[in-house]
PDB file of N, CA and C in Angstrom:
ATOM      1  N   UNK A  18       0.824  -1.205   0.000  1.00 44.00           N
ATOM      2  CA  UNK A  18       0.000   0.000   0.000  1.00 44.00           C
ATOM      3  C   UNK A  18       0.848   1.240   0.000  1.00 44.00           C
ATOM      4  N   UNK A  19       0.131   2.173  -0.775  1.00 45.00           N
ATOM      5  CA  UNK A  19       0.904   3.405  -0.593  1.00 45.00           C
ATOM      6  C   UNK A  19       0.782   4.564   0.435  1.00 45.00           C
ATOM      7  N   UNK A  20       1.517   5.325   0.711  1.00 51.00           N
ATOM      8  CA  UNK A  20       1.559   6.097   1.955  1.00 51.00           C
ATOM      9  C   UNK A  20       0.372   6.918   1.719  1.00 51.00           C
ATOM     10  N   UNK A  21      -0.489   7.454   2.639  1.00 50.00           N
ATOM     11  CA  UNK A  21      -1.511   8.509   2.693  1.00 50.00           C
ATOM     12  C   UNK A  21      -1.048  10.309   2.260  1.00 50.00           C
ATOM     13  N   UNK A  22      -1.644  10.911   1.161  1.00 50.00           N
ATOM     14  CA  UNK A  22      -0.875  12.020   1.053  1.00 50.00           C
ATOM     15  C   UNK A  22      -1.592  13.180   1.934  1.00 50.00           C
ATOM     16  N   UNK A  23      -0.806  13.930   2.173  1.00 58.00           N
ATOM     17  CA  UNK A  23      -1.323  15.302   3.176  1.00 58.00           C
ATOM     18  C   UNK A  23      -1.238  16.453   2.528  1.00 58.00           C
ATOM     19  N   UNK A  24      -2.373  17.120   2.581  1.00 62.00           N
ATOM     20  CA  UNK A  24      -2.322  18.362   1.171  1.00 62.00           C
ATOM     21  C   UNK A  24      -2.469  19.235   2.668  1.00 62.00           C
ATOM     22  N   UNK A  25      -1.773  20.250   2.284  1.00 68.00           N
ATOM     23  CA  UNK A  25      -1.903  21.698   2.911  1.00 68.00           C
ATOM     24  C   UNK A  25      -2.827  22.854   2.351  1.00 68.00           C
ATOM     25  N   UNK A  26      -3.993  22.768   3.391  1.00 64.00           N
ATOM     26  CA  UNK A  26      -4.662  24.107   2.384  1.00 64.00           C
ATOM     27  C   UNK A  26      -4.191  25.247   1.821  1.00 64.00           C
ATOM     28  N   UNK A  27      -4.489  25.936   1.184  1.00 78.00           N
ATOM     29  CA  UNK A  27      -3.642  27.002   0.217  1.00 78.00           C
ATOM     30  C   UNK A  27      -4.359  27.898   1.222  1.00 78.00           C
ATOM     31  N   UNK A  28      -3.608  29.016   0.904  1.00 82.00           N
ATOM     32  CA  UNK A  28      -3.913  30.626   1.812  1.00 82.00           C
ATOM     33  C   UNK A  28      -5.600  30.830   0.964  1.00 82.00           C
ATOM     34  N   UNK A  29      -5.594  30.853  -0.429  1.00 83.00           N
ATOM     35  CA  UNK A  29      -6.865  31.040  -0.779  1.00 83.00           C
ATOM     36  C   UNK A  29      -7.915  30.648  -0.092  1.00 83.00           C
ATOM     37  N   UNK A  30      -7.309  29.029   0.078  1.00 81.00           N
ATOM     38  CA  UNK A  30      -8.847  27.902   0.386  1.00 81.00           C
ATOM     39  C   UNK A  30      -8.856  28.406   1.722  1.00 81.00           C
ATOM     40  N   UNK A  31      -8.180  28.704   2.829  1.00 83.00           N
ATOM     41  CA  UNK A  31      -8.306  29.410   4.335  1.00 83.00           C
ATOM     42  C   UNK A  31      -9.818  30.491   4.024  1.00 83.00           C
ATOM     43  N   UNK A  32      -8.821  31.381   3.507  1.00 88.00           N
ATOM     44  CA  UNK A  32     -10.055  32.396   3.305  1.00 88.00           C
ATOM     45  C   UNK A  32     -11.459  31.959   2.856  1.00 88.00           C
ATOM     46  N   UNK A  33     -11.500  31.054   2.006  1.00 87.00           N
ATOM     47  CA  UNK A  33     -12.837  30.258   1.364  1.00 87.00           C
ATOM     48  C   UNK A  33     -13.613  29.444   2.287  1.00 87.00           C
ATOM     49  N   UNK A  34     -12.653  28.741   3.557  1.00 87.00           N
ATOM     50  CA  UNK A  34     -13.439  28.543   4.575  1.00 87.00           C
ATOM     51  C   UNK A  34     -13.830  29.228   5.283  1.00 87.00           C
ATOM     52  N   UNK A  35     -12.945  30.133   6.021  1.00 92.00           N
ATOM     53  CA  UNK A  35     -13.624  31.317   6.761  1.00 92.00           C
ATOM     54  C   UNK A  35     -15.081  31.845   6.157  1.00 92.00           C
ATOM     55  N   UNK A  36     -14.857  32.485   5.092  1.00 93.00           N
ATOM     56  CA  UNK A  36     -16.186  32.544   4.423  1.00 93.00           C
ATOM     57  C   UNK A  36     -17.084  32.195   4.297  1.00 93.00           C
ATOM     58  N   UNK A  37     -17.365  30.204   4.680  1.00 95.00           N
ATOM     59  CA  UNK A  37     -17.981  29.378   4.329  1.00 95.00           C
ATOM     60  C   UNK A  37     -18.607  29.615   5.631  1.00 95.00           C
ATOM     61  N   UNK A  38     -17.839  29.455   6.845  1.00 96.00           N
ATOM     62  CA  UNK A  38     -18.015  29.663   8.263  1.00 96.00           C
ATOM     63  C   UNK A  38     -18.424  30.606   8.583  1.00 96.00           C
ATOM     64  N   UNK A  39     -18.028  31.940   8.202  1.00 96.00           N
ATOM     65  CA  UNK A  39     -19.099  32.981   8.904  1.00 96.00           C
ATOM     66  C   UNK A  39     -20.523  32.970   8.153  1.00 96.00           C
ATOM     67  N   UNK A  40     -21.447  32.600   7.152  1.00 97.00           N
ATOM     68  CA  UNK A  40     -22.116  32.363   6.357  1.00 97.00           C
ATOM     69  C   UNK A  40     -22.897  31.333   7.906  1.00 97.00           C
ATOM     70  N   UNK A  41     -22.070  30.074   7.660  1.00 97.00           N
ATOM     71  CA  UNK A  41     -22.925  29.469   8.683  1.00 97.00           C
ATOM     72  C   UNK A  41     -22.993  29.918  10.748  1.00 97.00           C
ATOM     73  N   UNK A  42     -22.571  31.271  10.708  1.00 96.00           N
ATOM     74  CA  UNK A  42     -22.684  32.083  11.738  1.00 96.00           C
ATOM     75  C   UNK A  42     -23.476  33.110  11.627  1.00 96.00           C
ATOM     76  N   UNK A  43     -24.036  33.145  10.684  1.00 97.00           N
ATOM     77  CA  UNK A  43     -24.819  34.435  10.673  1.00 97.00           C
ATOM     78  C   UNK A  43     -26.478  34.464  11.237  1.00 97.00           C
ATOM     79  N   UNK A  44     -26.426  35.645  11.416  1.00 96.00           N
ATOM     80  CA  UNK A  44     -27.537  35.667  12.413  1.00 96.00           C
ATOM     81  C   UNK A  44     -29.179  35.569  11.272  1.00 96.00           C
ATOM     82  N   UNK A  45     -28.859  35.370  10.002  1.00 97.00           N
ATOM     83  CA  UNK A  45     -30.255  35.360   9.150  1.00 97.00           C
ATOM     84  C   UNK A  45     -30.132  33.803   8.906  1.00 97.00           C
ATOM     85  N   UNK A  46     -30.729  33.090   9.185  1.00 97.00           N
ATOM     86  CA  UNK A  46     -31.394  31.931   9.098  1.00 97.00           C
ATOM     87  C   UNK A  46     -30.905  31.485   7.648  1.00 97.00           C
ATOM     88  N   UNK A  47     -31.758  32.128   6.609  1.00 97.00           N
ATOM     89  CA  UNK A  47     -31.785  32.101   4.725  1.00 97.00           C
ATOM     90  C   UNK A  47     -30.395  32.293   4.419  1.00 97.00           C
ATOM     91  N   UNK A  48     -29.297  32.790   5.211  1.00 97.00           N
ATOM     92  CA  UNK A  48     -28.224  32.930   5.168  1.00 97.00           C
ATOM     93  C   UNK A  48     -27.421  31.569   5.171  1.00 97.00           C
ATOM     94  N   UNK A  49     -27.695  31.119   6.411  1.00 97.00           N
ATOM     95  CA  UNK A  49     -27.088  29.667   7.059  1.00 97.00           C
ATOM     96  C   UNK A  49     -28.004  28.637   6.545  1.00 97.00           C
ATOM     97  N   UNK A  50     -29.096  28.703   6.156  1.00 97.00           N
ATOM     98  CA  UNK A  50     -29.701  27.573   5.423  1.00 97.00           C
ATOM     99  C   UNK A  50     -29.050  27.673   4.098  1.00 97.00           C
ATOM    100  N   UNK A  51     -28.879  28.737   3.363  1.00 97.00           N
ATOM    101  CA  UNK A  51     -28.179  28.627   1.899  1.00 97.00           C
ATOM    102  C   UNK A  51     -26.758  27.427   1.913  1.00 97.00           C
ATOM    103  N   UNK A  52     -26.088  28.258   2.898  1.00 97.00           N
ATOM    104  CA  UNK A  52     -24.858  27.766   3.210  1.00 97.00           C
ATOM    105  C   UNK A  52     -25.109  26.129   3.345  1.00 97.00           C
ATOM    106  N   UNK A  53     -25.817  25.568   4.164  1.00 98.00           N
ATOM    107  CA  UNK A  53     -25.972  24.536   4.582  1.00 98.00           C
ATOM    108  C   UNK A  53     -26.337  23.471   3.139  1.00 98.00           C
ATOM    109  N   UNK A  54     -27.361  24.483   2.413  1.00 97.00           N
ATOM    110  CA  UNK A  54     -27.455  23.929   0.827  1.00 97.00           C
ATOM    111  C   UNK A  54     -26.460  23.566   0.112  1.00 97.00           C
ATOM    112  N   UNK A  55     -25.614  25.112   0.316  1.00 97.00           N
ATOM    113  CA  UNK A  55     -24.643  24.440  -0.601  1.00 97.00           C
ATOM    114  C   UNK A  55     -23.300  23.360  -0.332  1.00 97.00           C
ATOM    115  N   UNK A  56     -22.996  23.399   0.986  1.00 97.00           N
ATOM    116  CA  UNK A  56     -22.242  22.733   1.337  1.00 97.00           C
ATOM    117  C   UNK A  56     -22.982  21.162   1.183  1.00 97.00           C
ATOM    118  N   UNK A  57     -23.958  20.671   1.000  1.00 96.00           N
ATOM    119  CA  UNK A  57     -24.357  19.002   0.502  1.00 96.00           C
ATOM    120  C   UNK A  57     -24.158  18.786  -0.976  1.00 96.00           C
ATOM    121  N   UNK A  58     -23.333  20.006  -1.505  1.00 96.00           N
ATOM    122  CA  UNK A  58     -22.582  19.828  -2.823  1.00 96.00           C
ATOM    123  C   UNK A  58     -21.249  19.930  -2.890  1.00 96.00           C
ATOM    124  N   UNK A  59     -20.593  20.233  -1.661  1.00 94.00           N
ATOM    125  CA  UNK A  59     -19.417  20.016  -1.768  1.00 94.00           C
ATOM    126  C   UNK A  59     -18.438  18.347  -0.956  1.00 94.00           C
ATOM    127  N   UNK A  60     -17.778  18.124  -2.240  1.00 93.00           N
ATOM    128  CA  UNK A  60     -17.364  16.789  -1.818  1.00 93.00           C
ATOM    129  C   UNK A  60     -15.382  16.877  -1.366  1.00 93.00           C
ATOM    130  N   UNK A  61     -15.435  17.703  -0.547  1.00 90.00           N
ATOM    131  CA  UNK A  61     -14.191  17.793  -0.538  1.00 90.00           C
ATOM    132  C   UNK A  61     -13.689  17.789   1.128  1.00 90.00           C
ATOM    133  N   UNK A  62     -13.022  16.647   1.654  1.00 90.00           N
ATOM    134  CA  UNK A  62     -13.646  16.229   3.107  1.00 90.00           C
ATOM    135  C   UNK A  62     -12.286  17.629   3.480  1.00 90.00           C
ATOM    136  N   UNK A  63     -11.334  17.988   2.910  1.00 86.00           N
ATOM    137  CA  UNK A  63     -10.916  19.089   3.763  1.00 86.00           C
ATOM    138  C   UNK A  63     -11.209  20.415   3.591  1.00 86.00           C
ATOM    139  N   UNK A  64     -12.158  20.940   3.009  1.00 89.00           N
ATOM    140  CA  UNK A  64     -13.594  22.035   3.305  1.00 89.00           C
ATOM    141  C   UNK A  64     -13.853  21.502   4.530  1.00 89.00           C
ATOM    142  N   UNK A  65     -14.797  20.697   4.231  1.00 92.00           N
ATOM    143  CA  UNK A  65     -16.095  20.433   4.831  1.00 92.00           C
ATOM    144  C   UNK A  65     -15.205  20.248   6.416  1.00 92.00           C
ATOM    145  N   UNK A  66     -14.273  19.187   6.698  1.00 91.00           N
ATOM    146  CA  UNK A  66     -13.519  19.061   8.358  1.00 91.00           C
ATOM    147  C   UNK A  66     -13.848  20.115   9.171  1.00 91.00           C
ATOM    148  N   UNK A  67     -13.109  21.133   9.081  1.00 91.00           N
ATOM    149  CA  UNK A  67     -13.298  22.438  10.112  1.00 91.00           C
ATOM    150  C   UNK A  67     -14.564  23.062   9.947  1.00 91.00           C
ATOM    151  N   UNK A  68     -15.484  22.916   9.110  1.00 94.00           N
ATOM    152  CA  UNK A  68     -17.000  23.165   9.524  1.00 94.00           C
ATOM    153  C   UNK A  68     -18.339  22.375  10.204  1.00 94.00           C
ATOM    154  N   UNK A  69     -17.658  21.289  10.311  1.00 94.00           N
ATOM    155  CA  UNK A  69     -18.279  20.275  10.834  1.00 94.00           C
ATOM    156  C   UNK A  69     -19.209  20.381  12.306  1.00 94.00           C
ATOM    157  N   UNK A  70     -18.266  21.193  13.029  1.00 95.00           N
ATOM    158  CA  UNK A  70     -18.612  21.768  14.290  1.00 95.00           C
ATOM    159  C   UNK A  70     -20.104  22.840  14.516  1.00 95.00           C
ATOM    160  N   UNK A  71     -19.761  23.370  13.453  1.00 96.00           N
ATOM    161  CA  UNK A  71     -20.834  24.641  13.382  1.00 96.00           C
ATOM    162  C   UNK A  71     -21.958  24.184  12.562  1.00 96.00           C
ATOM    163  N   UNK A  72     -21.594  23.180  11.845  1.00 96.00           N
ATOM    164  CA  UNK A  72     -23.045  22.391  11.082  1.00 96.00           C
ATOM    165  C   UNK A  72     -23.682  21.868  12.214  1.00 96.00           C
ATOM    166  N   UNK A  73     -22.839  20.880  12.826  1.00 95.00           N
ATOM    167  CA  UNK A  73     -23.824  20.364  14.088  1.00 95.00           C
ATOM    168  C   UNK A  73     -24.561  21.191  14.891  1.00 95.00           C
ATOM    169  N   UNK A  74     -23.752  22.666  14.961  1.00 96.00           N
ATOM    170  CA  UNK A  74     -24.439  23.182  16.046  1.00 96.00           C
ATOM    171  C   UNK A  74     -25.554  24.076  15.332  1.00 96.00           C
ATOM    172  N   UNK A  75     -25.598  23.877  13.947  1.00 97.00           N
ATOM    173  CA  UNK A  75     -26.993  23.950  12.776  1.00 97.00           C
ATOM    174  C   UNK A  75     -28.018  23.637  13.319  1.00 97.00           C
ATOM    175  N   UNK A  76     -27.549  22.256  13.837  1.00 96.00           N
ATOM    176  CA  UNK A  76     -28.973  21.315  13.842  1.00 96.00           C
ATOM    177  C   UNK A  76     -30.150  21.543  15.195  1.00 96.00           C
ATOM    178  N   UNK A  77     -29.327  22.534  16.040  1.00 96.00           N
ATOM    179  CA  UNK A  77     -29.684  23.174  16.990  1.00 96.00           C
ATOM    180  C   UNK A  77     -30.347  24.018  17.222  1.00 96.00           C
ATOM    181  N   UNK A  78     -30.505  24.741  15.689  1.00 97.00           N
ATOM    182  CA  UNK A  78     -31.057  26.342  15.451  1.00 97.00           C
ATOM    183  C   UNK A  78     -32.507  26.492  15.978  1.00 97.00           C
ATOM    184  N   UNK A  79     -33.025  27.955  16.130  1.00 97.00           N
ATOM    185  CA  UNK A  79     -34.280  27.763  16.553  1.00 97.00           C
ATOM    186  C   UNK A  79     -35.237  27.665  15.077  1.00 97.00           C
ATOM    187  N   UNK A  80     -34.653  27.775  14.365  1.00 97.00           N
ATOM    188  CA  UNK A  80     -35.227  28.194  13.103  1.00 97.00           C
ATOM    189  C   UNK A  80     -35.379  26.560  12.340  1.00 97.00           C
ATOM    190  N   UNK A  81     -36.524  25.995  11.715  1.00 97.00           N
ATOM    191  CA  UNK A  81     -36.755  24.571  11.286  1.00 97.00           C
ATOM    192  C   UNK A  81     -36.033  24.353   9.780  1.00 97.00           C
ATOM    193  N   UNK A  82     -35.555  25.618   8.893  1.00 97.00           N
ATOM    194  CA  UNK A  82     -35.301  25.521   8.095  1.00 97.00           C
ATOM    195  C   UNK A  82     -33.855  25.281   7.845  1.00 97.00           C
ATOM    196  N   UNK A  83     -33.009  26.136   9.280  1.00 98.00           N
ATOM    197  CA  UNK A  83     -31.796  25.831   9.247  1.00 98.00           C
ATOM    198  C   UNK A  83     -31.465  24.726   9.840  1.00 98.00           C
ATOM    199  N   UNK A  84     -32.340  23.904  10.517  1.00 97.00           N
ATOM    200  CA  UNK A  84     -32.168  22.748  10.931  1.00 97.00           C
ATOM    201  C   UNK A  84     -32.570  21.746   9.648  1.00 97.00           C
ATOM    202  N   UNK A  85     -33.600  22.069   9.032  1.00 97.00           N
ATOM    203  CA  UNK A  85     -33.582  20.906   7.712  1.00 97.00           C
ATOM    204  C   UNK A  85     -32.668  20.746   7.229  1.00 97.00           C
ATOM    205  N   UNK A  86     -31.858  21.736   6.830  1.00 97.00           N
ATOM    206  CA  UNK A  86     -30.308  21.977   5.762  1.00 97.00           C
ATOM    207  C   UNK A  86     -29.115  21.330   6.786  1.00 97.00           C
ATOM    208  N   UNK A  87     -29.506  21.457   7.719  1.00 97.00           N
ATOM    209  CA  UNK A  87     -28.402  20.991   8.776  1.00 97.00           C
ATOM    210  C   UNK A  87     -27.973  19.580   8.881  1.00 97.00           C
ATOM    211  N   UNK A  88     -29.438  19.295   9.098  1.00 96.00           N
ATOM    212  CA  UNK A  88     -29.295  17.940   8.745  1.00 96.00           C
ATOM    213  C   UNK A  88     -29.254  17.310   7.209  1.00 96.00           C
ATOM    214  N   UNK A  89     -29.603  18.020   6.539  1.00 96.00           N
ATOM    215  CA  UNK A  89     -29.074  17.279   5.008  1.00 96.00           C
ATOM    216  C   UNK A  89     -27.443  17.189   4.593  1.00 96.00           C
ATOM    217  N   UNK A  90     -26.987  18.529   4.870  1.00 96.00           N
ATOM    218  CA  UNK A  90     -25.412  18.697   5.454  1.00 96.00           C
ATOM    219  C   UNK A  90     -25.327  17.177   6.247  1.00 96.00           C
ATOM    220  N   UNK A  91     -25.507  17.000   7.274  1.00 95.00           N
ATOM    221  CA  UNK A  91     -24.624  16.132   7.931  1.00 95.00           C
ATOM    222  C   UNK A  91     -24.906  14.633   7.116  1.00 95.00           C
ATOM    223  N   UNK A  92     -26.328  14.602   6.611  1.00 94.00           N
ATOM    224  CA  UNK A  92     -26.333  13.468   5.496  1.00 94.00           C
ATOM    225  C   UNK A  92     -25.210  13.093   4.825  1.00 94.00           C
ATOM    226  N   UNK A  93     -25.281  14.304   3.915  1.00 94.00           N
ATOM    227  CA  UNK A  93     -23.735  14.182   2.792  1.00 94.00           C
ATOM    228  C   UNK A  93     -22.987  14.000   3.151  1.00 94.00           C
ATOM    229  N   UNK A  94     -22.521  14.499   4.227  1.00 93.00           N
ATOM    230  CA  UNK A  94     -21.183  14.591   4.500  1.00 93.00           C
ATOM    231  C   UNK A  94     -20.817  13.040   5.056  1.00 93.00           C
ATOM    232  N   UNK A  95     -21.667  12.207   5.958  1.00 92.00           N
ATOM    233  CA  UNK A  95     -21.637  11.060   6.444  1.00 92.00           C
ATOM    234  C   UNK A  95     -21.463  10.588   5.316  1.00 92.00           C
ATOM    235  N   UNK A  96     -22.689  10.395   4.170  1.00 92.00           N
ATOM    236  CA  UNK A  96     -22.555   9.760   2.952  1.00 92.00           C
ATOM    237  C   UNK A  96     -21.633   9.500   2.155  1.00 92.00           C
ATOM    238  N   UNK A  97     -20.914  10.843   2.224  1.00 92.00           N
ATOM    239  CA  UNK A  97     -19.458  11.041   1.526  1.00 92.00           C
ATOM    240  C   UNK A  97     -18.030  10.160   2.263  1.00 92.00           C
ATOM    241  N   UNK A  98     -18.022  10.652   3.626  1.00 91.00           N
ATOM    242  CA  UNK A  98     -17.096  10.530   4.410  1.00 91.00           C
ATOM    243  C   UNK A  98     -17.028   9.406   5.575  1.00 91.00           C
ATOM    244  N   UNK A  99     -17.793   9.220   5.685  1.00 86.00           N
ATOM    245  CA  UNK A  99     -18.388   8.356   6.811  1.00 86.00           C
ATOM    246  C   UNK A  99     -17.582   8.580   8.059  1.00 86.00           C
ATOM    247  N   UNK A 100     -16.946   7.472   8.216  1.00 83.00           N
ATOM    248  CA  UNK A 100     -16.526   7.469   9.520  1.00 83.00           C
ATOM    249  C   UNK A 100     -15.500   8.311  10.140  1.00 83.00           C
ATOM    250  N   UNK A 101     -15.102   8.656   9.172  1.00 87.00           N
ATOM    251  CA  UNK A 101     -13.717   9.558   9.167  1.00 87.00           C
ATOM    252  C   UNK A 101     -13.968  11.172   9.525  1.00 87.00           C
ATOM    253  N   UNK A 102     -15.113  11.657   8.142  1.00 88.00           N
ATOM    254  CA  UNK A 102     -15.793  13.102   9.111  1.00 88.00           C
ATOM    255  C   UNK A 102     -16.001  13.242  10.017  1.00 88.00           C
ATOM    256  N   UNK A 103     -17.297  12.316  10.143  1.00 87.00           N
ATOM    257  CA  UNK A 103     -18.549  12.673  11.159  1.00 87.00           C
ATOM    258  C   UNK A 103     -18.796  11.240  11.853  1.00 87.00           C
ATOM    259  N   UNK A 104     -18.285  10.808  12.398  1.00 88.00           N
ATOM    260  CA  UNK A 104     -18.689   9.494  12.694  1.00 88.00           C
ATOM    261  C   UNK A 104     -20.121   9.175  13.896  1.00 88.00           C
ATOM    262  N   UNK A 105     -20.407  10.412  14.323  1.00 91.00           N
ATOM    263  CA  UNK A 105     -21.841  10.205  14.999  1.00 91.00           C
ATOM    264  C   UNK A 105     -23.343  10.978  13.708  1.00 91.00           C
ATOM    265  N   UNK A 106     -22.997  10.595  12.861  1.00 87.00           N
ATOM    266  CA  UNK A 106     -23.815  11.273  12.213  1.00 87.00           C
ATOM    267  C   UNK A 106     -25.270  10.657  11.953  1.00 87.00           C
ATOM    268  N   UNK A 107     -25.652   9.533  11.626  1.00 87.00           N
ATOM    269  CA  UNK A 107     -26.380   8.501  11.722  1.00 87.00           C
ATOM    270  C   UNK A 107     -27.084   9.331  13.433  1.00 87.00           C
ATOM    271  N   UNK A 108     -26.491   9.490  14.141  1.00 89.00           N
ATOM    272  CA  UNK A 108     -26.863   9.327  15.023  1.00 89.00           C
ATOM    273  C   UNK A 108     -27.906  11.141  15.843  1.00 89.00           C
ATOM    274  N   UNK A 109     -26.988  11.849  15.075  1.00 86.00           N
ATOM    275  CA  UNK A 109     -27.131  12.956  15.291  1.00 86.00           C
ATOM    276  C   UNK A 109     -28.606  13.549  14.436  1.00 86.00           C
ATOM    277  N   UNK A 110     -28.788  12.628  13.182  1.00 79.00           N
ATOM    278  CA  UNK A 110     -30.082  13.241  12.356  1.00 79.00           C
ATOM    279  C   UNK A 110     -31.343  12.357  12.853  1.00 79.00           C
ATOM    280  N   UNK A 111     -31.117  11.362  13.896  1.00 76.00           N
ATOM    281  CA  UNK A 111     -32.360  10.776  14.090  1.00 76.00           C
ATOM    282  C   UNK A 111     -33.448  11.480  14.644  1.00 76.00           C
TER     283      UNK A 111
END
């Protein structure tokens, strides 16, 4: 087998998460539900890692819409990643 490779995010992609992250901090709902949309299109498990935290705490929202997206987010991302992302995820959308 071959060794596992380790990519270093680029200074760009930093900023592209931050971005991604304050989006899912924001205080408008349609804001963080967008976000939450679009992130169940992104298949790229080192995006998605360091947002993982703030999706979950999505699923928390008082708002039902940012919790729908929240949990479709943690769908994909399980779907995608499984055990390695999110490994309570199964568990977290019941």
């Amino acid at each position: 087998g071959g060794q596992g490779v380790t990519r270093k995010l680029l200074p760009e992609m930093i900023l592209v998460c931050n971005a991604l992250l304050n989006d899912l901090k924001h205080p408008n709902e349609y804001v963080r539900g967008s976000m939450l949309r679009f992130l169940c299109k992104v298949k790229d498990e080192e995006i998605l890692s360091p947002l993982i935290p703030n999706i979950k705490a999505c699923l928390e929202h008082k708002h039902q819409y940012v919790r729908k997206n929240a949990a479709l987010a943690v769908f994909h991302a399980h779907k995608l990643f499984g055990e390695n992302l999110i490994p309570d995820g199964p568990e977290l959308i019941q």
